[in-house]
Amino acid sequence: MEGNASKPGAEGGHGAVWETLKTMDYLFVKFKQAAEETQFEEPSHFKSGIDCGWAKLEDYYIKTDRTPIYRAALALHPSYGYDYFERHWKNAMDRPQWYSDMQSAVGSLFDEYVRQAEVETQAQAGLLEDEADEIEADVNDYSSFGKRHGQFTPKISTLQTLLNGGTDINWNQTSQ
């Protein structure tokens, strides 16, 4: 939102996910005000610019609807929360459907994380041993992918010797 913040001499003070919708909402209000102020004027480049800007902003709102992260980031922000959406989307911007959609999307995201946490808790408690074994096998398969095997893998006892202060390590030993 601020441009190239990695450019020498420029420091980025904006661009966090939670700022995206807030900035778009600000632009929405400004475009709406400009459209109302110029509604009775003759067609002009300025009026066309307002219409084009508003249309582009609508495109970006559609893009932010593809993931709940933008709404969740603002809803979870300690200075804004759900109140922001009620104040701006439901009331000031007169978009109650956006507000309802936000509640649903953020609620679904929260429910998804709750389900994941429950599964992880059950797996850790051993309640899903068979499934946990399958998951662990997949994780071990992934973790071992691309690692060195054979002569470059030290034995566990060799590592224990090193950790216990020993210095006579033969790195050419193979693991068993």
Short mmCIF file of C-alpha atoms in Angstrom, two decimals, residues 12-134:
data_model
loop_
_atom_site.label_atom_id
_atom_site.label_comp_id
_atom_site.label_asym_id
_atom_site.label_seq_id
_atom_site.Cartn_x
_atom_site.Cartn_y
_atom_site.Cartn_z
CA GLY A 12 7.48 0.91 4.93
CA GLY A 13 5.11 1.90 7.66
CA HIS A 14 2.06 0.31 6.10
CA GLY A 15 1.14 -2.90 4.38
CA ALA A 16 0.08 -5.22 7.19
CA VAL A 17 -2.79 -7.54 6.32
CA TRP A 18 -5.14 -5.86 8.79
CA GLU A 19 -4.59 -2.51 7.03
CA THR A 20 -5.79 -3.75 3.65
CA LEU A 21 -9.54 -3.62 4.24
CA LYS A 22 -9.28 -0.51 6.38
CA THR A 23 -7.52 1.30 3.53
CA MET A 24 -10.00 0.00 0.97
CA ASP A 25 -12.90 1.11 3.17
CA TYR A 26 -11.38 4.57 3.46
CA LEU A 27 -11.12 4.77 -0.33
CA PHE A 28 -14.68 3.47 -0.66
CA VAL A 29 -15.99 6.29 1.54
CA LYS A 30 -13.95 8.89 -0.36
CA PHE A 31 -15.13 7.61 -3.76
CA LYS A 32 -18.72 7.61 -2.50
CA GLN A 33 -18.39 11.20 -1.28
CA ALA A 34 -16.83 12.31 -4.56
CA ALA A 35 -19.56 10.56 -6.56
CA GLU A 36 -22.28 12.26 -4.51
CA GLU A 37 -20.62 15.67 -4.85
CA THR A 38 -20.34 15.37 -8.63
CA GLN A 39 -23.57 13.54 -9.45
CA PHE A 40 -25.23 16.60 -11.00
CA GLU A 41 -22.16 17.86 -12.86
CA GLU A 42 -21.59 17.42 -16.56
CA PRO A 43 -19.57 14.34 -17.59
CA SER A 44 -15.85 14.94 -17.15
CA HIS A 45 -12.55 13.14 -16.82
CA PHE A 46 -12.82 13.61 -13.06
CA LYS A 47 -16.23 11.88 -12.93
CA SER A 48 -14.91 9.09 -15.16
CA GLY A 49 -11.93 8.71 -12.84
CA ILE A 50 -14.25 8.36 -9.86
CA ASP A 51 -16.29 5.69 -11.66
CA CYS A 52 -13.18 3.79 -12.77
CA GLY A 53 -11.62 4.01 -9.32
CA TRP A 54 -14.78 2.77 -7.67
CA ALA A 55 -15.05 -0.13 -10.16
CA LYS A 56 -11.43 -1.11 -9.53
CA LEU A 57 -12.00 -0.96 -5.78
CA GLU A 58 -14.99 -3.30 -6.18
CA ASP A 59 -12.67 -5.73 -8.02
CA TYR A 60 -10.29 -5.66 -5.08
CA TYR A 61 -13.10 -6.29 -2.61
CA ILE A 62 -13.98 -9.39 -4.63
CA LYS A 63 -10.35 -10.53 -4.45
CA THR A 64 -10.25 -10.10 -0.67
CA ASP A 65 -13.36 -12.27 -0.45
CA ARG A 66 -11.35 -15.23 -1.76
CA THR A 67 -9.81 -15.72 1.68
CA PRO A 68 -11.05 -14.80 5.15
CA ILE A 69 -7.58 -13.68 6.25
CA TYR A 70 -8.21 -9.98 5.54
CA ARG A 71 -11.42 -9.91 7.55
CA ALA A 72 -9.99 -12.08 10.32
CA ALA A 73 -6.88 -9.91 10.65
CA LEU A 74 -8.96 -6.78 11.15
CA ALA A 75 -11.51 -8.53 13.38
CA LEU A 76 -8.70 -9.82 15.62
CA HIS A 77 -6.88 -6.49 15.79
CA PRO A 78 -7.11 -5.19 19.37
CA SER A 79 -7.91 -1.62 18.27
CA TYR A 80 -10.65 -2.52 15.77
CA GLY A 81 -12.28 -5.93 16.21
CA TYR A 82 -15.80 -6.77 15.09
CA ASP A 83 -16.90 -3.27 16.08
CA TYR A 84 -15.04 -1.90 13.07
CA PHE A 85 -17.15 -3.95 10.66
CA GLU A 86 -20.39 -3.09 12.41
CA ARG A 87 -19.57 0.63 12.43
CA HIS A 88 -18.29 0.80 8.86
CA TRP A 89 -19.73 -2.01 6.78
CA LYS A 90 -23.10 -2.44 8.42
CA ASN A 91 -23.82 1.21 9.18
CA ALA A 92 -21.64 3.91 7.54
CA MET A 93 -21.07 2.13 4.23
CA ASP A 94 -24.56 0.59 4.22
CA ARG A 95 -23.32 -2.89 3.33
CA PRO A 96 -25.08 -5.20 5.83
CA GLN A 97 -24.50 -8.22 3.57
CA TRP A 98 -20.74 -7.65 3.73
CA TYR A 99 -21.04 -7.59 7.52
CA SER A 100 -22.99 -10.89 7.56
CA ASP A 101 -20.53 -12.49 5.14
CA MET A 102 -17.63 -11.34 7.33
CA GLN A 103 -19.18 -12.88 10.44
CA SER A 104 -19.72 -16.15 8.61
CA ALA A 105 -16.21 -16.26 7.07
CA VAL A 106 -14.37 -15.38 10.28
CA GLY A 107 -16.57 -17.77 12.27
CA SER A 108 -15.82 -20.60 9.81
CA LEU A 109 -12.10 -19.85 10.00
CA PHE A 110 -12.25 -19.93 13.79
CA ASP A 111 -14.19 -23.22 13.74
CA GLU A 112 -11.58 -24.71 11.40
CA TYR A 113 -8.80 -23.82 13.84
CA VAL A 114 -10.82 -25.23 16.75
CA ARG A 115 -11.25 -28.53 14.87
CA GLN A 116 -7.53 -28.66 14.09
CA ALA A 117 -6.67 -27.99 17.72
CA GLU A 118 -9.03 -30.74 18.88
CA VAL A 119 -7.51 -33.26 16.48
CA GLU A 120 -4.00 -32.32 17.57
CA THR A 121 -4.97 -32.59 21.24
CA GLN A 122 -6.55 -36.00 20.70
CA ALA A 123 -3.54 -37.21 18.74
CA GLN A 124 -1.20 -36.06 21.48
CA ALA A 125 -3.31 -37.79 24.11
CA GLY A 126 -3.10 -41.04 22.18
CA LEU A 127 -6.83 -41.16 21.45
CA LEU A 128 -6.20 -41.44 17.73
CA GLU A 129 -3.25 -43.83 17.82
CA ASP A 130 -3.84 -45.45 14.44
CA GLU A 131 -4.37 -42.13 12.68
CA ALA A 132 -1.48 -40.57 14.58
CA ASP A 133 0.78 -43.42 13.45
CA GLU A 134 -0.19 -42.77 9.82
#
